[in-house]
């Protein structure tokens, strides 16, 4: 029998997986997969800083809203640092991502050690943000994550045609008068939103897999973008539910790992069922 809190958490993870599959489809086509990885790692110092600040002010360090806000700000800072590193062209994007990812993660790890020594901050359960743990989520946490995820899905649906033009033919999109740079920035913002929303359940290390694996599986099975987006969203939702349910049943099992393994099962089937080129 599934309790009310578990049911709400499963719904939140399903919404997160749906959003990850939908947004991840455009991230995959646009070549932005590694950015999600960088954002996830760059969010850790912000999450830790938010918990430390809440503890210092006598607030609730466990409150998810401030932790996600801190992670989002830190993720934005990571994106800005990446742009500054690669602006001259002397440092390639992949090298810049590696520098930002490692630097922010190292800073966050140091901050995590400090936070664990402070009783107020230690109660925030910050280690769960690394590998994810759905079993620790409350109903409120799941509602926050699910709302953010569904907001990302709504944004994609509202801008589906411009985003499709951006991903398949940027030059043509610019010729049509579409604001290419703004659309690209919006896509990065959606990747950031889904990545941050997924931190408590999936964790910063594996959240990129939830964005990319369902989208990659859907890409193998269909050539049309609407079908790919719908299928990726469905596979992401199933992976999110399967991982969260496994984590609820086996509390020692990190949700992120369970979600990714479920997604990889779908990807394996897609390899065998893929459409011929």
mmCIF file of C-alpha atoms in Angstrom:
data_model
loop_
_atom_site.group_PDB
_atom_site.id
_atom_site.type_symbol
_atom_site.label_atom_id
_atom_site.label_comp_id
_atom_site.label_asym_id
_atom_site.label_seq_id
_atom_site.Cartn_x
_atom_site.Cartn_y
_atom_site.Cartn_z
ATOM 1 C CA UNK A 1 0.000 0.000 0.000
ATOM 2 C CA UNK A 2 1.418 3.377 -1.027
ATOM 3 C CA UNK A 3 0.960 6.189 1.476
ATOM 4 C CA UNK A 4 -0.081 9.724 0.638
ATOM 5 C CA UNK A 5 3.418 11.203 0.919
ATOM 6 C CA UNK A 6 4.906 8.413 -1.213
ATOM 7 C CA UNK A 7 2.204 8.914 -3.840
ATOM 8 C CA UNK A 8 2.877 12.653 -4.031
ATOM 9 C CA UNK A 9 6.631 12.049 -4.259
ATOM 10 C CA UNK A 10 6.064 9.592 -7.112
ATOM 11 C CA UNK A 11 3.936 12.172 -8.922
ATOM 12 C CA UNK A 12 6.656 14.773 -8.397
ATOM 13 C CA UNK A 13 9.314 12.431 -9.795
ATOM 14 C CA UNK A 14 7.060 11.616 -12.733
ATOM 15 C CA UNK A 15 6.670 15.344 -13.461
ATOM 16 C CA UNK A 16 10.421 15.777 -13.160
ATOM 17 C CA UNK A 17 11.097 12.890 -15.549
ATOM 18 C CA UNK A 18 8.523 14.255 -18.000
ATOM 19 C CA UNK A 19 10.158 17.687 -17.973
ATOM 20 C CA UNK A 20 13.638 16.188 -18.258
ATOM 21 C CA UNK A 21 12.644 14.185 -21.318
ATOM 22 C CA UNK A 22 10.922 17.145 -22.993
ATOM 23 C CA UNK A 23 13.668 19.699 -22.315
ATOM 24 C CA UNK A 24 16.383 17.090 -22.818
ATOM 25 C CA UNK A 25 15.172 16.476 -26.375
ATOM 26 C CA UNK A 26 16.029 20.047 -27.332
ATOM 27 C CA UNK A 27 19.241 19.975 -25.278
ATOM 28 C CA UNK A 28 20.329 16.850 -27.163
ATOM 29 C CA UNK A 29 19.536 18.283 -30.583
ATOM 30 C CA UNK A 30 21.201 21.589 -29.707
ATOM 31 C CA UNK A 31 24.353 19.911 -28.370
ATOM 32 C CA UNK A 32 23.903 21.195 -24.831
ATOM 33 C CA UNK A 33 24.119 17.870 -22.989
ATOM 34 C CA UNK A 34 27.353 18.595 -21.128
ATOM 35 C CA UNK A 35 26.042 21.971 -19.975
ATOM 36 C CA UNK A 36 23.479 20.186 -17.826
ATOM 37 C CA UNK A 37 26.306 18.272 -16.164
ATOM 38 C CA UNK A 38 28.207 21.495 -15.529
ATOM 39 C CA UNK A 39 25.107 23.196 -14.104
ATOM 40 C CA UNK A 40 24.413 20.303 -11.760
ATOM 41 C CA UNK A 41 27.915 20.340 -10.322
ATOM 42 C CA UNK A 42 28.015 24.141 -10.220
ATOM 43 C CA UNK A 43 24.830 24.166 -8.122
ATOM 44 C CA UNK A 44 26.416 22.431 -5.122
ATOM 45 C CA UNK A 45 28.180 25.498 -3.624
ATOM 46 C CA UNK A 46 24.938 27.470 -3.832
ATOM 47 C CA UNK A 47 22.946 24.749 -2.085
ATOM 48 C CA UNK A 48 25.548 24.539 0.682
ATOM 49 C CA UNK A 49 25.724 28.334 1.028
ATOM 50 C CA UNK A 50 21.932 28.551 1.324
ATOM 51 C CA UNK A 51 21.917 25.940 4.089
ATOM 52 C CA UNK A 52 24.717 27.704 5.959
ATOM 53 C CA UNK A 53 22.968 31.052 5.655
ATOM 54 C CA UNK A 54 19.666 29.619 6.878
ATOM 55 C CA UNK A 55 21.403 28.000 9.845
ATOM 56 C CA UNK A 56 23.219 31.249 10.694
ATOM 57 C CA UNK A 57 19.966 33.199 10.616
ATOM 58 C CA UNK A 58 18.179 30.631 12.751
ATOM 59 C CA UNK A 59 15.908 29.518 9.912
ATOM 60 C CA UNK A 60 14.968 26.087 8.624
ATOM 61 C CA UNK A 61 17.992 24.769 6.752
ATOM 62 C CA UNK A 62 15.925 21.870 5.398
ATOM 63 C CA UNK A 63 13.497 24.167 3.506
ATOM 64 C CA UNK A 64 13.805 23.170 -0.145
ATOM 65 C CA UNK A 65 12.895 26.509 -1.719
ATOM 66 C CA UNK A 66 15.941 28.463 -0.450
ATOM 67 C CA UNK A 67 18.247 25.514 -1.196
ATOM 68 C CA UNK A 68 17.069 25.342 -4.806
ATOM 69 C CA UNK A 69 17.305 29.117 -5.149
ATOM 70 C CA UNK A 70 20.900 28.987 -3.917
ATOM 71 C CA UNK A 71 21.616 26.182 -6.365
ATOM 72 C CA UNK A 72 20.065 28.129 -9.238
ATOM 73 C CA UNK A 73 22.139 31.222 -8.494
ATOM 74 C CA UNK A 74 25.292 29.137 -8.248
ATOM 75 C CA UNK A 75 24.401 27.381 -11.505
ATOM 76 C CA UNK A 76 23.960 30.752 -13.211
ATOM 77 C CA UNK A 77 27.341 31.805 -11.868
ATOM 78 C CA UNK A 78 28.823 28.631 -13.327
ATOM 79 C CA UNK A 79 27.313 29.418 -16.745
ATOM 80 C CA UNK A 80 28.696 32.957 -16.573
ATOM 81 C CA UNK A 81 32.154 31.615 -15.647
ATOM 82 C CA UNK A 82 31.990 29.199 -18.566
ATOM 83 C CA UNK A 83 31.109 31.993 -20.985
ATOM 84 C CA UNK A 84 33.985 34.124 -19.705
ATOM 85 C CA UNK A 85 36.431 31.234 -20.066
ATOM 86 C CA UNK A 86 35.446 30.452 -23.635
ATOM 87 C CA UNK A 87 34.746 33.995 -24.892
ATOM 88 C CA UNK A 88 38.221 34.483 -26.373
ATOM 89 C CA UNK A 89 38.134 31.187 -28.255
ATOM 90 C CA UNK A 90 41.477 30.077 -26.806
ATOM 91 C CA UNK A 91 39.749 27.638 -24.442
ATOM 92 C CA UNK A 92 37.362 25.180 -26.075
ATOM 93 C CA UNK A 93 33.894 24.613 -24.677
ATOM 94 C CA UNK A 94 34.639 21.078 -23.452
ATOM 95 C CA UNK A 95 37.741 22.254 -21.581
ATOM 96 C CA UNK A 96 35.812 25.177 -20.094
ATOM 97 C CA UNK A 97 33.050 22.853 -18.910
ATOM 98 C CA UNK A 98 35.636 20.579 -17.276
ATOM 99 C CA UNK A 99 37.221 23.531 -15.452
ATOM 100 C CA UNK A 100 33.910 24.964 -14.222
ATOM 101 C CA UNK A 101 32.530 21.556 -13.251
ATOM 102 C CA UNK A 102 35.585 20.541 -11.229
ATOM 103 C CA UNK A 103 36.129 23.954 -9.621
ATOM 104 C CA UNK A 104 32.540 24.387 -8.422
ATOM 105 C CA UNK A 105 32.226 20.785 -7.303
ATOM 106 C CA UNK A 106 35.461 21.036 -5.321
ATOM 107 C CA UNK A 107 34.243 24.255 -3.688
ATOM 108 C CA UNK A 108 30.914 22.648 -2.881
ATOM 109 C CA UNK A 109 32.587 19.577 -1.392
ATOM 110 C CA UNK A 110 34.657 21.761 0.937
ATOM 111 C CA UNK A 111 31.528 23.669 1.922
ATOM 112 C CA UNK A 112 29.715 20.391 2.503
ATOM 113 C CA UNK A 113 32.380 19.314 4.984
ATOM 114 C CA UNK A 114 31.985 22.603 6.839
ATOM 115 C CA UNK A 115 28.188 22.363 6.835
ATOM 116 C CA UNK A 116 28.227 18.842 8.269
ATOM 117 C CA UNK A 117 30.068 20.172 11.322
ATOM 118 C CA UNK A 118 27.363 22.778 11.994
ATOM 119 C CA UNK A 119 24.265 21.235 13.637
ATOM 120 C CA UNK A 120 21.752 23.537 11.972
ATOM 121 C CA UNK A 121 23.153 23.089 8.468
ATOM 122 C CA UNK A 122 23.769 19.369 8.947
ATOM 123 C CA UNK A 123 20.010 18.849 9.347
ATOM 124 C CA UNK A 124 19.463 19.960 5.741
ATOM 125 C CA UNK A 125 20.469 16.535 4.413
ATOM 126 C CA UNK A 126 22.883 18.047 1.920
ATOM 127 C CA UNK A 127 24.663 14.770 1.009
ATOM 128 C CA UNK A 128 21.420 13.609 -0.612
ATOM 129 C CA UNK A 129 21.854 16.342 -3.220
ATOM 130 C CA UNK A 130 24.872 14.488 -4.619
ATOM 131 C CA UNK A 131 23.234 11.154 -5.514
ATOM 132 C CA UNK A 132 19.600 11.965 -4.802
ATOM 133 C CA UNK A 133 17.204 10.294 -2.374
ATOM 134 C CA UNK A 134 13.452 10.365 -2.955
ATOM 135 C CA UNK A 135 12.845 8.718 0.423
ATOM 136 C CA UNK A 136 13.846 11.959 2.166
ATOM 137 C CA UNK A 137 11.443 14.167 0.203
ATOM 138 C CA UNK A 138 8.355 15.557 1.880
ATOM 139 C CA UNK A 139 5.055 16.289 0.197
ATOM 140 C CA UNK A 140 6.009 19.963 0.024
ATOM 141 C CA UNK A 141 9.383 19.145 -1.529
ATOM 142 C CA UNK A 142 7.739 17.018 -4.217
ATOM 143 C CA UNK A 143 5.208 19.764 -4.968
ATOM 144 C CA UNK A 144 7.976 22.356 -5.362
ATOM 145 C CA UNK A 145 10.036 20.145 -7.691
ATOM 146 C CA UNK A 146 6.971 19.054 -9.646
ATOM 147 C CA UNK A 147 5.740 22.613 -10.102
ATOM 148 C CA UNK A 148 9.110 23.758 -11.420
ATOM 149 C CA UNK A 149 9.234 20.788 -13.785
ATOM 150 C CA UNK A 150 5.728 21.347 -15.158
ATOM 151 C CA UNK A 151 6.545 25.028 -15.620
ATOM 152 C CA UNK A 152 9.442 23.996 -17.870
ATOM 153 C CA UNK A 153 7.131 21.724 -19.881
ATOM 154 C CA UNK A 154 4.644 24.572 -20.310
ATOM 155 C CA UNK A 155 7.384 26.880 -21.583
ATOM 156 C CA UNK A 156 8.495 24.299 -24.156
ATOM 157 C CA UNK A 157 4.945 23.776 -25.390
ATOM 158 C CA UNK A 158 4.412 27.522 -25.725
ATOM 159 C CA UNK A 159 7.630 27.966 -27.737
ATOM 160 C CA UNK A 160 7.749 24.625 -29.511
ATOM 161 C CA UNK A 161 8.000 25.941 -33.074
ATOM 162 C CA UNK A 162 10.705 28.573 -32.411
ATOM 163 C CA UNK A 163 12.764 26.055 -30.440
ATOM 164 C CA UNK A 164 12.423 23.525 -33.249
ATOM 165 C CA UNK A 165 13.667 26.079 -35.760
ATOM 166 C CA UNK A 166 16.594 26.931 -33.482
ATOM 167 C CA UNK A 167 17.676 23.299 -33.062
ATOM 168 C CA UNK A 168 17.397 22.202 -36.694
ATOM 169 C CA UNK A 169 18.459 25.291 -38.665
ATOM 170 C CA UNK A 170 19.736 28.277 -36.708
ATOM 171 C CA UNK A 171 20.526 30.282 -39.845
ATOM 172 C CA UNK A 172 17.011 29.779 -41.188
ATOM 173 C CA UNK A 173 15.549 30.708 -37.807
ATOM 174 C CA UNK A 174 17.549 33.958 -37.847
ATOM 175 C CA UNK A 175 16.406 34.650 -41.420
ATOM 176 C CA UNK A 176 12.800 34.277 -40.258
ATOM 177 C CA UNK A 177 13.433 37.011 -37.721
ATOM 178 C CA UNK A 178 13.434 34.776 -34.663
ATOM 179 C CA UNK A 179 15.518 36.012 -31.712
ATOM 180 C CA UNK A 180 18.089 33.220 -31.900
ATOM 181 C CA UNK A 181 20.256 34.393 -29.011
ATOM 182 C CA UNK A 182 17.258 34.842 -26.733
ATOM 183 C CA UNK A 183 15.892 31.436 -27.653
ATOM 184 C CA UNK A 184 19.259 29.858 -26.928
ATOM 185 C CA UNK A 185 19.366 31.649 -23.569
ATOM 186 C CA UNK A 186 15.828 30.435 -22.856
ATOM 187 C CA UNK A 187 16.825 26.854 -23.604
ATOM 188 C CA UNK A 188 19.753 27.187 -21.195
ATOM 189 C CA UNK A 189 17.356 28.594 -18.588
ATOM 190 C CA UNK A 190 15.038 25.601 -19.045
ATOM 191 C CA UNK A 191 17.974 23.201 -18.703
ATOM 192 C CA UNK A 192 18.961 25.046 -15.526
ATOM 193 C CA UNK A 193 15.386 24.889 -14.192
ATOM 194 C CA UNK A 194 15.003 21.144 -14.751
ATOM 195 C CA UNK A 195 18.494 20.434 -13.431
ATOM 196 C CA UNK A 196 17.865 22.379 -10.225
ATOM 197 C CA UNK A 197 14.418 20.842 -9.754
ATOM 198 C CA UNK A 198 15.940 17.372 -10.067
ATOM 199 C CA UNK A 199 18.726 17.836 -7.512
ATOM 200 C CA UNK A 200 16.866 16.595 -4.393
ATOM 201 C CA UNK A 201 15.547 13.433 -6.049
ATOM 202 C CA UNK A 202 18.141 12.507 -8.678
ATOM 203 C CA UNK A 203 21.256 14.289 -7.405
ATOM 204 C CA UNK A 204 23.717 16.583 -9.124
ATOM 205 C CA UNK A 205 25.965 13.824 -10.461
ATOM 206 C CA UNK A 206 23.315 11.891 -12.383
ATOM 207 C CA UNK A 207 20.684 14.516 -13.203
ATOM 208 C CA UNK A 208 22.277 14.976 -16.641
ATOM 209 C CA UNK A 209 21.439 11.345 -17.425
ATOM 210 C CA UNK A 210 17.746 11.969 -16.744
ATOM 211 C CA UNK A 211 17.887 14.813 -19.255
ATOM 212 C CA UNK A 212 19.738 12.947 -21.990
ATOM 213 C CA UNK A 213 19.074 9.182 -21.758
ATOM 214 C CA UNK A 214 15.277 9.303 -22.400
ATOM 215 C CA UNK A 215 15.814 11.811 -25.204
ATOM 216 C CA UNK A 216 18.504 9.635 -26.770
ATOM 217 C CA UNK A 217 16.252 6.564 -26.569
ATOM 218 C CA UNK A 218 13.391 8.463 -28.202
ATOM 219 C CA UNK A 219 15.731 9.725 -30.909
ATOM 220 C CA UNK A 220 16.500 6.114 -31.850
ATOM 221 C CA UNK A 221 12.820 5.290 -32.237
ATOM 222 C CA UNK A 222 11.406 8.240 -34.149
ATOM 223 C CA UNK A 223 12.556 10.817 -36.693
ATOM 224 C CA UNK A 224 9.857 13.420 -36.033
ATOM 225 C CA UNK A 225 10.399 15.976 -33.294
ATOM 226 C CA UNK A 226 6.849 15.954 -31.825
ATOM 227 C CA UNK A 227 7.014 12.175 -31.480
ATOM 228 C CA UNK A 228 10.506 12.352 -30.032
ATOM 229 C CA UNK A 229 9.529 14.937 -27.422
ATOM 230 C CA UNK A 230 6.392 13.030 -26.396
ATOM 231 C CA UNK A 231 8.197 9.693 -26.205
ATOM 232 C CA UNK A 232 11.163 11.154 -24.315
ATOM 233 C CA UNK A 233 8.793 12.752 -21.822
ATOM 234 C CA UNK A 234 6.973 9.461 -21.304
ATOM 235 C CA UNK A 235 10.190 7.483 -20.863
ATOM 236 C CA UNK A 236 11.561 10.096 -18.484
ATOM 237 C CA UNK A 237 8.378 9.968 -16.391
ATOM 238 C CA UNK A 238 8.522 6.161 -16.223
ATOM 239 C CA UNK A 239 12.207 6.234 -15.261
ATOM 240 C CA UNK A 240 11.511 8.847 -12.579
ATOM 241 C CA UNK A 241 8.694 6.803 -11.055
ATOM 242 C CA UNK A 242 10.644 3.538 -11.226
ATOM 243 C CA UNK A 243 13.705 5.088 -9.577
ATOM 244 C CA UNK A 244 11.715 6.860 -6.879
ATOM 245 C CA UNK A 245 9.706 3.730 -6.090
ATOM 246 C CA UNK A 246 12.873 1.643 -5.842
ATOM 247 C CA UNK A 247 14.416 4.252 -3.541
ATOM 248 C CA UNK A 248 11.292 4.283 -1.364
ATOM 249 C CA UNK A 249 11.352 0.499 -1.043
ATOM 250 C CA UNK A 250 15.126 0.363 -0.500
ATOM 251 C CA UNK A 251 16.086 3.567 1.380
ATOM 252 C CA UNK A 252 19.802 2.813 1.057
ATOM 253 C CA UNK A 253 19.500 2.899 -2.755
ATOM 254 C CA UNK A 254 20.252 6.369 -4.224
ATOM 255 C CA UNK A 255 17.366 7.542 -6.373
ATOM 256 C CA UNK A 256 19.662 8.980 -9.025
ATOM 257 C CA UNK A 257 21.283 5.632 -9.691
ATOM 258 C CA UNK A 258 17.914 3.837 -9.789
ATOM 259 C CA UNK A 259 16.448 6.401 -12.195
ATOM 260 C CA UNK A 260 19.438 6.190 -14.521
ATOM 261 C CA UNK A 261 19.400 2.387 -14.518
ATOM 262 C CA UNK A 262 15.695 2.423 -15.401
ATOM 263 C CA UNK A 263 16.386 4.902 -18.189
ATOM 264 C CA UNK A 264 19.233 2.755 -19.495
ATOM 265 C CA UNK A 265 16.905 -0.243 -19.657
ATOM 266 C CA UNK A 266 14.630 1.789 -21.953
ATOM 267 C CA UNK A 267 17.641 2.924 -23.968
ATOM 268 C CA UNK A 268 18.793 -0.675 -24.405
ATOM 269 C CA UNK A 269 15.396 -1.699 -25.739
ATOM 270 C CA UNK A 270 15.468 1.317 -28.064
ATOM 271 C CA UNK A 271 18.804 0.138 -29.473
ATOM 272 C CA UNK A 272 17.206 -3.130 -30.519
ATOM 273 C CA UNK A 273 13.988 -1.533 -31.777
ATOM 274 C CA UNK A 274 15.523 1.527 -33.457
ATOM 275 C CA UNK A 275 14.394 2.599 -36.870
ATOM 276 C CA UNK A 276 16.845 1.958 -39.730
ATOM 277 C CA UNK A 277 18.738 5.015 -41.010
#
